[in-house]
Short mmCIF file of C-alpha atoms (C1' of nucleotides) in Angstrom, two decimals:
data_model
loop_
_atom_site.label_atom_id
_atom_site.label_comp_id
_atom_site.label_asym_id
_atom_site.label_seq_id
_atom_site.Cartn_x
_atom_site.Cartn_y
_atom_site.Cartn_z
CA UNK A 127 5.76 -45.74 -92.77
CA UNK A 128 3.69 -42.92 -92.09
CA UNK A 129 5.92 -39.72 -90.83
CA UNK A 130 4.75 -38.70 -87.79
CA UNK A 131 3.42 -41.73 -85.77
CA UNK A 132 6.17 -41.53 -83.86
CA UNK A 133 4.42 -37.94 -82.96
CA UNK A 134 1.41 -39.78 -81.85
CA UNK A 135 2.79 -41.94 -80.03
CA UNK A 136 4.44 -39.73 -77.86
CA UNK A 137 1.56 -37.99 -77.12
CA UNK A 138 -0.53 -41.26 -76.35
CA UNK A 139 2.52 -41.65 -73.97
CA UNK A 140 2.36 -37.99 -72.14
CA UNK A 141 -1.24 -38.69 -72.01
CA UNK A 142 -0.73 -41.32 -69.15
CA UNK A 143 1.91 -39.44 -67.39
CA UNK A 144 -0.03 -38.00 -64.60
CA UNK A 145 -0.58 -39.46 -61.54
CA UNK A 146 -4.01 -39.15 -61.62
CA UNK A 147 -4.61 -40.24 -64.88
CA UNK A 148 -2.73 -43.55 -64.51
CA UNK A 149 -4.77 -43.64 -60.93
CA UNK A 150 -8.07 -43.11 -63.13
CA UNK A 151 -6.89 -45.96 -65.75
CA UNK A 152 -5.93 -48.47 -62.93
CA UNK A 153 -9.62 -48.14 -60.93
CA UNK A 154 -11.41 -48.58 -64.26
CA UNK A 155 -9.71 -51.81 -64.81
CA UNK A 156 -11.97 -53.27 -62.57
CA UNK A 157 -14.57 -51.88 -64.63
CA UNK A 158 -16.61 -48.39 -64.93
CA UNK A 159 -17.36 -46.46 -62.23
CA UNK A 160 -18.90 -43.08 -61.32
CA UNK A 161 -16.66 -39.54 -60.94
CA UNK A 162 -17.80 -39.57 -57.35
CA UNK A 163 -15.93 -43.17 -56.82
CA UNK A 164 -12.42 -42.12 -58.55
CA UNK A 165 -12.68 -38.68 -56.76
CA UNK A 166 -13.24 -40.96 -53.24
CA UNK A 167 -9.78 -42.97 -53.96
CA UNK A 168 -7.62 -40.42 -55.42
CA UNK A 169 -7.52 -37.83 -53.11
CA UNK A 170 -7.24 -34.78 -55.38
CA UNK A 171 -9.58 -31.42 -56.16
CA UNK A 172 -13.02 -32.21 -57.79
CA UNK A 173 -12.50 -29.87 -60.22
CA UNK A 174 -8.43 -31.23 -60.98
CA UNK A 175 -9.98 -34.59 -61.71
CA UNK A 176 -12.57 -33.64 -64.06
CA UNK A 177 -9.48 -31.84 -65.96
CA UNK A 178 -7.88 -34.80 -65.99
CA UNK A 179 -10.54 -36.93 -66.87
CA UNK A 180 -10.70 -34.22 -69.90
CA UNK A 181 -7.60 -35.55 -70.50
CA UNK A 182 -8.53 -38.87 -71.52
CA UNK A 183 -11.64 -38.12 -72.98
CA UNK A 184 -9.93 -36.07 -75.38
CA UNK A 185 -7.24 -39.02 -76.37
CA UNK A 186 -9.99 -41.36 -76.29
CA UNK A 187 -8.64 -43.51 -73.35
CA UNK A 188 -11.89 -43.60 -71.66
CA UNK A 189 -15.60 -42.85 -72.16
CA UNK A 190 -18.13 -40.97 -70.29
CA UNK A 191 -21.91 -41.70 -70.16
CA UNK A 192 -24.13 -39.68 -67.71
CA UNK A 193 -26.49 -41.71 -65.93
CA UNK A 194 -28.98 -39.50 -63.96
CA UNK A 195 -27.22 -37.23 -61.88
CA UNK A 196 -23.50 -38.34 -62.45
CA UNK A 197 -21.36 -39.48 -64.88
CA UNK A 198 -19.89 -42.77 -65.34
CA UNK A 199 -16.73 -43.44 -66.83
CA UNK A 200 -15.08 -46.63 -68.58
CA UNK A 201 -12.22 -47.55 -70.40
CA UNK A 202 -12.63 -47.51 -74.18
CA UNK A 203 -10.57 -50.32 -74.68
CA UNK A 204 -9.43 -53.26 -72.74
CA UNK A 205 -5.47 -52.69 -74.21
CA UNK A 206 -5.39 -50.15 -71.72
CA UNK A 207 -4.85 -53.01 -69.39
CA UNK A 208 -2.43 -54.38 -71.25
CA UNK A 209 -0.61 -51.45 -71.25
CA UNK A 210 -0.86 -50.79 -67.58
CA UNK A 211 0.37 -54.43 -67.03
CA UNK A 212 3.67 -53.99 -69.33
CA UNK A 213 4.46 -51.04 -67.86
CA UNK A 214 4.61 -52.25 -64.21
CA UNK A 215 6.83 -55.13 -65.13
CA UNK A 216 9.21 -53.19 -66.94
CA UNK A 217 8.99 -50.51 -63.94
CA UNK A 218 9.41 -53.70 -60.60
CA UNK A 219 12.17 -55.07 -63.08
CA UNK A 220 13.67 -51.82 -63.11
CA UNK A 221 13.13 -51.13 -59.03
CA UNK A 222 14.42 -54.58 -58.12
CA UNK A 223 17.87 -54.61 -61.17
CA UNK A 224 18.80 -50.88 -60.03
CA UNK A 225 19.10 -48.88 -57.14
CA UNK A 226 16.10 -47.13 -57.39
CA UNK A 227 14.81 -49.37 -54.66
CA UNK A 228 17.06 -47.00 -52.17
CA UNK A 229 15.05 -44.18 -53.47
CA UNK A 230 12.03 -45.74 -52.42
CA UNK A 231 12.70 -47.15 -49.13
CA UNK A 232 14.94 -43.84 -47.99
CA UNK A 233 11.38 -42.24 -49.33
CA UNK A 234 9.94 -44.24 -46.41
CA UNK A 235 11.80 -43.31 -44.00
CA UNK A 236 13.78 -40.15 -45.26
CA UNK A 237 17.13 -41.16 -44.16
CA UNK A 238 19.80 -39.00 -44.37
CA UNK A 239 22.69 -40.82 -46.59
CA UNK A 240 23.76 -38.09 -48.62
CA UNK A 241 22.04 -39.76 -51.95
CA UNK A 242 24.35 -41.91 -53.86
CA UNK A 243 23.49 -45.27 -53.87
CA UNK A 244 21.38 -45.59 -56.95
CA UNK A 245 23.80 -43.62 -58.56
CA UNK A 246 27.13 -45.60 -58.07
CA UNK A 247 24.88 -48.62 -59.13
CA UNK A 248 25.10 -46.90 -62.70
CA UNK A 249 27.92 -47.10 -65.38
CA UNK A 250 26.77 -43.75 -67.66
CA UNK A 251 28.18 -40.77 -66.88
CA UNK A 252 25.32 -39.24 -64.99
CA UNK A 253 24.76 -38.09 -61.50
CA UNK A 254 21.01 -36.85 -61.22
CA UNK A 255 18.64 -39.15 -59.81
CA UNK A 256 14.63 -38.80 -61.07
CA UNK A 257 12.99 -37.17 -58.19
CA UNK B 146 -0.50 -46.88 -48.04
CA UNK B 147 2.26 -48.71 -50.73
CA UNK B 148 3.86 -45.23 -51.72
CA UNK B 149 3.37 -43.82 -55.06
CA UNK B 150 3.38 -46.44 -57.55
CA UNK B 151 1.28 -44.68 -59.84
CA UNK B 152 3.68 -41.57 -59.49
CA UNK B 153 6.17 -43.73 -60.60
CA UNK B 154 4.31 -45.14 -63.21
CA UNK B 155 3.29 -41.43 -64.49
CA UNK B 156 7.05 -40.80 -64.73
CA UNK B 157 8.05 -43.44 -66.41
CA UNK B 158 5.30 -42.79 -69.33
CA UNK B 159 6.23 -39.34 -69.16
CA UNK B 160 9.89 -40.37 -70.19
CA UNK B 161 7.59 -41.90 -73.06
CA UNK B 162 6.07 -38.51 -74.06
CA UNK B 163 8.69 -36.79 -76.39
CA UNK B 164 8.95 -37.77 -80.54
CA UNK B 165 12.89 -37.55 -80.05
CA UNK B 166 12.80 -40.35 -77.65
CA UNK B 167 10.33 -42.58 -78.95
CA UNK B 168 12.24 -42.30 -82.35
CA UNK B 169 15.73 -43.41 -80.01
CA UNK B 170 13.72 -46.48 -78.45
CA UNK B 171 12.01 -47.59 -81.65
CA UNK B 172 15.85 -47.30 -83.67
CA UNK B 173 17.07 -49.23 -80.81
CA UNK B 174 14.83 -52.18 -81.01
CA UNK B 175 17.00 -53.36 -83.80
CA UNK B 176 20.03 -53.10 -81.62
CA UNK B 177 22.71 -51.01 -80.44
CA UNK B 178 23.62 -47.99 -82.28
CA UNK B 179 26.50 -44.78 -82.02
CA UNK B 180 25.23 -41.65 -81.20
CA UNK B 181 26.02 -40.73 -85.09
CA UNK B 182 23.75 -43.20 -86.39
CA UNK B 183 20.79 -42.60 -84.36
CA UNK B 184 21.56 -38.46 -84.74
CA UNK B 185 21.60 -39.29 -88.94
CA UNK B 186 18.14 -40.83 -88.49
CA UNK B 187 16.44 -37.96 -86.09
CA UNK B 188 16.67 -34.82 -87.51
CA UNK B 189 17.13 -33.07 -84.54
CA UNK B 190 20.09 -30.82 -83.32
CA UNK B 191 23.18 -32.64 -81.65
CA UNK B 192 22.70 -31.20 -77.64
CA UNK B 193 18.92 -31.61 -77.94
CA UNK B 194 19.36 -35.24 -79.17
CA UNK B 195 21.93 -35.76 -75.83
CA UNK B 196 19.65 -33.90 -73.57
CA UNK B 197 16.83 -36.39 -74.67
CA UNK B 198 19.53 -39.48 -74.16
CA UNK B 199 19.91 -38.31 -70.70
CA UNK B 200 16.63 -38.51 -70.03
CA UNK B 201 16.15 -42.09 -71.16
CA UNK B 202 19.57 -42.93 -68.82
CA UNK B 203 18.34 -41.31 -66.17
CA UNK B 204 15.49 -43.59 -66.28
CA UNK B 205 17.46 -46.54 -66.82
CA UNK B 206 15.83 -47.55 -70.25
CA UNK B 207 18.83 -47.26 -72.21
CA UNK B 208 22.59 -47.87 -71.37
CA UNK B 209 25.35 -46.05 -72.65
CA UNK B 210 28.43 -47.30 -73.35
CA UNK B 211 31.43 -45.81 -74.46
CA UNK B 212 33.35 -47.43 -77.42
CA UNK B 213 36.34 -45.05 -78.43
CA UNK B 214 35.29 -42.23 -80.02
CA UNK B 215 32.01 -42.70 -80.18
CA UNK B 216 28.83 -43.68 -77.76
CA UNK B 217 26.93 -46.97 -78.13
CA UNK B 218 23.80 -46.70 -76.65
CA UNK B 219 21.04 -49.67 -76.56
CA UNK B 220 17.99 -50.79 -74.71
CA UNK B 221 18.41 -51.75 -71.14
CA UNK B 222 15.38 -54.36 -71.67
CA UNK B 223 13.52 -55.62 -74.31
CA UNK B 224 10.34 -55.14 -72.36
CA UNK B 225 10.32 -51.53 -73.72
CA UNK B 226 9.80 -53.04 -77.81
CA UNK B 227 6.93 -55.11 -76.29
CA UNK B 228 5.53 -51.76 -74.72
CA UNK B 229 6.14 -49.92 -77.52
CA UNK B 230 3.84 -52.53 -79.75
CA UNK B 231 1.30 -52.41 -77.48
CA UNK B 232 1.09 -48.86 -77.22
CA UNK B 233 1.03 -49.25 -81.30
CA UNK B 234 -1.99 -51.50 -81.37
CA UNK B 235 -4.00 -49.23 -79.25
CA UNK B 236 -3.24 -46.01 -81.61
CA UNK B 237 -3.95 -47.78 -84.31
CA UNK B 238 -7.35 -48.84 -83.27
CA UNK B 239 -8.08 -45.13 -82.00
CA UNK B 240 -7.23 -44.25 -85.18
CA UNK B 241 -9.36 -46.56 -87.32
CA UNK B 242 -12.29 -46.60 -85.04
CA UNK B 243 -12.68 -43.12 -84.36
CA UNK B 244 -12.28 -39.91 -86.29
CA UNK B 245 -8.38 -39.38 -85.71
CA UNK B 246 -7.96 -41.56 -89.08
CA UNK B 247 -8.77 -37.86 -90.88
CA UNK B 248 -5.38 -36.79 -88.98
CA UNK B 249 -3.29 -39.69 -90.42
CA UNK B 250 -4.53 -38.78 -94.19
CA UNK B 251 -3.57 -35.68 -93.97
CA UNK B 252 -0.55 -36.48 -92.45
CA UNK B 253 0.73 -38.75 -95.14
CA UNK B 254 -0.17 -36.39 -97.75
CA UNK B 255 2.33 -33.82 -96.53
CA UNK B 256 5.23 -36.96 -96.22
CA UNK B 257 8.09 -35.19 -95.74
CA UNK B 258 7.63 -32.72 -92.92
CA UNK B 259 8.65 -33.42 -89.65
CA UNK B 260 5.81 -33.57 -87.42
CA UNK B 261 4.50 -30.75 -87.08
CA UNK B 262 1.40 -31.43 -89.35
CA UNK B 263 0.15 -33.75 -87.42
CA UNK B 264 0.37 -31.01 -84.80
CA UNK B 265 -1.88 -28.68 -87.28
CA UNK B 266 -4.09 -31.29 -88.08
CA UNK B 267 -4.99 -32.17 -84.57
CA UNK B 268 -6.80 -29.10 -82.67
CA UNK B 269 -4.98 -29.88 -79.49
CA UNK B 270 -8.02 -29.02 -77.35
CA UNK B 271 -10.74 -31.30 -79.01
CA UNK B 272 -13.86 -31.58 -77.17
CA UNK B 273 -15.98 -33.44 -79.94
CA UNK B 274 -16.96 -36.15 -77.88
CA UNK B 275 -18.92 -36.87 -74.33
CA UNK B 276 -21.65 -38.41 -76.50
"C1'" DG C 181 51.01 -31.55 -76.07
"C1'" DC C 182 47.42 -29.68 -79.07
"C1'" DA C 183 43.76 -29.74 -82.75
"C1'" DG C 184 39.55 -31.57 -83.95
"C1'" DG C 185 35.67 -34.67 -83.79
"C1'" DA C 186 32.06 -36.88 -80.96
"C1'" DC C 187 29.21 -36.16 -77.35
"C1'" DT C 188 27.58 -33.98 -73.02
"C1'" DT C 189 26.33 -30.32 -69.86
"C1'" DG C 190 24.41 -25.93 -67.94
"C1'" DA C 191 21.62 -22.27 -68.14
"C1'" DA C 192 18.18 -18.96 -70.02
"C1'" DG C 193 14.05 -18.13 -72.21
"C1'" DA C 194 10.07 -20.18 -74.67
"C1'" DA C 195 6.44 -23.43 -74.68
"C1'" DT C 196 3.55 -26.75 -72.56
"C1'" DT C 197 1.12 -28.59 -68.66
"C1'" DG C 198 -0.89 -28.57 -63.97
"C1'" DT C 199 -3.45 -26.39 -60.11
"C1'" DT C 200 -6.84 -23.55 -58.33
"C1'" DC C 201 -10.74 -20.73 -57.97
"C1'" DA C 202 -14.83 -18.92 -59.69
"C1'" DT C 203 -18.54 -19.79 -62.52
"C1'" DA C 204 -21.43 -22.96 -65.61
"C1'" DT C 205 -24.23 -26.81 -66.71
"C1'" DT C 206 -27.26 -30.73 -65.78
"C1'" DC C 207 -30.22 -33.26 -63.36
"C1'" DA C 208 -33.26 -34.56 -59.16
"C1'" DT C 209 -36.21 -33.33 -55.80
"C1'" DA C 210 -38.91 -30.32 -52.98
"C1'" DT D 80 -39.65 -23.19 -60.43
"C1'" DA D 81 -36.03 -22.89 -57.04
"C1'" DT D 82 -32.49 -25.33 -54.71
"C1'" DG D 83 -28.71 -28.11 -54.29
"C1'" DA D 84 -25.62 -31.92 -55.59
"C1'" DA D 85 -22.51 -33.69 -59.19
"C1'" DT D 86 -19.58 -32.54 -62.64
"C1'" DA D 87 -17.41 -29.51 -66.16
"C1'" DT D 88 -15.18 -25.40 -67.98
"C1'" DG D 89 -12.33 -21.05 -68.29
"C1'" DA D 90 -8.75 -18.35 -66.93
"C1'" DA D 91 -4.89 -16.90 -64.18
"C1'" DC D 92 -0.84 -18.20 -62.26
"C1'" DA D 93 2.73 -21.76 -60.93
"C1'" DA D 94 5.53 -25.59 -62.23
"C1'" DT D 95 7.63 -28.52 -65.53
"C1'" DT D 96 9.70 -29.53 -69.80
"C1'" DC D 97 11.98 -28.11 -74.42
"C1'" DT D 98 15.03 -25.81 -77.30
"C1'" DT D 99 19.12 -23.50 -78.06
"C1'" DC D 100 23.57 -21.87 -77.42
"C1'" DA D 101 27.87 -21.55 -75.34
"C1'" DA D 102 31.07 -24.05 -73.09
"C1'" DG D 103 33.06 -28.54 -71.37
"C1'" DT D 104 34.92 -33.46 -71.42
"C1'" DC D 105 37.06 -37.44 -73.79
"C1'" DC D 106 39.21 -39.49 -77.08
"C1'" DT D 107 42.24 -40.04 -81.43
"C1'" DG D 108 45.80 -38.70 -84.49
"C1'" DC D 109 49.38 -35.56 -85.57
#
DNA sequence: GCAGGACTTGAAGAATTGTTCATATTCATA
DNA sequence: TATGAATATGAACAATTCTTCAAGTCCTGC
C-alpha cells in the first residue's frame, strides 16, 4: 500500500468540511448551475463563495466553465453523490441512536437545561459536547 | 428553515480531515483494537494519538471501552468502512484521471516517510485548472 | 498503600483555515 | 471604448485546529 493515502484522504475529507462547500456539493446534485444561483441559496459573501468554490476546484470536486458573462459550475463526478448520501445516513443514524437530537431541538428553541443530556447518553469518559 | 444540516454535515467530514484519524478508522475496520495496538501502527506520539481519539468519541464514531489496563476502542457503525471506500473510489479516480497521479509516483518512491512528501509534492495552492 | 504502566487531559504556542475588504479580470452592452 | 455586472484573487486579520509537554486518572501487582 502506498504510504501516504491515508494523507490524501484526509485532505479529500477537510475539503468537504465547510458549510458552504457541502451547501455547494448538495445544489449541484441536481445538476450544474451558475455562481449567481449557489450565491442566491447560500446566503454568504460573493467573494467567500468564490473562495470556497476555489476550494473545490483545486481538489477537483467540481468544474467550472464560463458561459458568457458567468460561470457555471458542476460536479466532476457523480460519487460525490454517493458520498453526500453515506454521509447523511451515518449522520440521521447518529442524531436519532444518541442524544445529539437534544442538541438540535434545544438549538430550536434554546432552552435552558444546563446541557447534559447527550452527554449522560454516553459511556466514554468525556464531557464536551461538539458545538 | 430545517437548521443546519449541512453544518452538521461539514463537521462531521471535518472529524474526517486529520491522517491520525483516518489511520484509527481504517485499523478499526478490522475490529476492535487497545490503544497499544493502534499507537504501534501510527507513528504518532501517545497524547496526540488520545487527543485525536477524543475527537472521534466526541463525535460518536468510535466507542471506547475500558478492558483492565488497557482501552478497547472500535467503530460505533460500520457505515463509516462503507464511507471510507467510497471516499477511496473517488481519490482514486482523481488520481488516475487527472494530473495528481504525478503526486502518488513520487510518493511511493520515497516509501518510508511519513507523509509529509506527499505534502511537498502537492503545491497546496494549485490553481492549474479553470480550463 | 505505593510504584509503574496505560491512557487521558489541559493549556500554550504554532500552524492552518476562514472572513473580509479592496482590487482585478472578463465579458456584454451602450 | 467606457461602463457595469459577474466572478476571482490577494492580503490582513480572526478563528479554529494541531502539536507538545506537563500533569492527572485508573488500574495492576508488589
Amino acid at each position: 500500500m502506498p504510504v501516504p493515502l491515508y494523507q490524501a484522504k484526509a485532505e479529500f475529507f477537510r475539503t468537504l468540511g465547510h458549510p458552504a462547500r457541502i451547501r455547494v456539493l448538495e445544489l449541484l446534485q441536481d445538476g450544474p448551475r451558475p455562481v449567481r444561483e449557489l450565491l442566491a441559496e447560500i446566503d454568504i459573501e460573493a467573494s467567500s463563495l468564490s473562495q470556497q468554490l476555489a476550494v473545490l476546484r483545486r481538489t477537483q470536486l467540481v468544474t467550472a466553465t464560463r458561459d458568457g458573462n458567468t460561470v457555471v459550475y458542476a460536479l466532476s463526478t457523480p460519487d460525490v453523490s454517493e458520498l453526500l448520501r453515506t454521509a447523511r445516513s451515518i449522520l440521521t443514524d447518529m442524531i436519532t441512536d444518541q442524544g445529539l437530537l437534544l442538541d438540535q431541538l434545544r438549538a430550536d428553541t434554546d432552552a435552558d437545561d444546563g446541557g447534559r443530556g447527550a452527554d449522560a447518553a454516553r459511556p466514554s469518559t468525556d464531557r464536551t459536547l461538539l458545538a
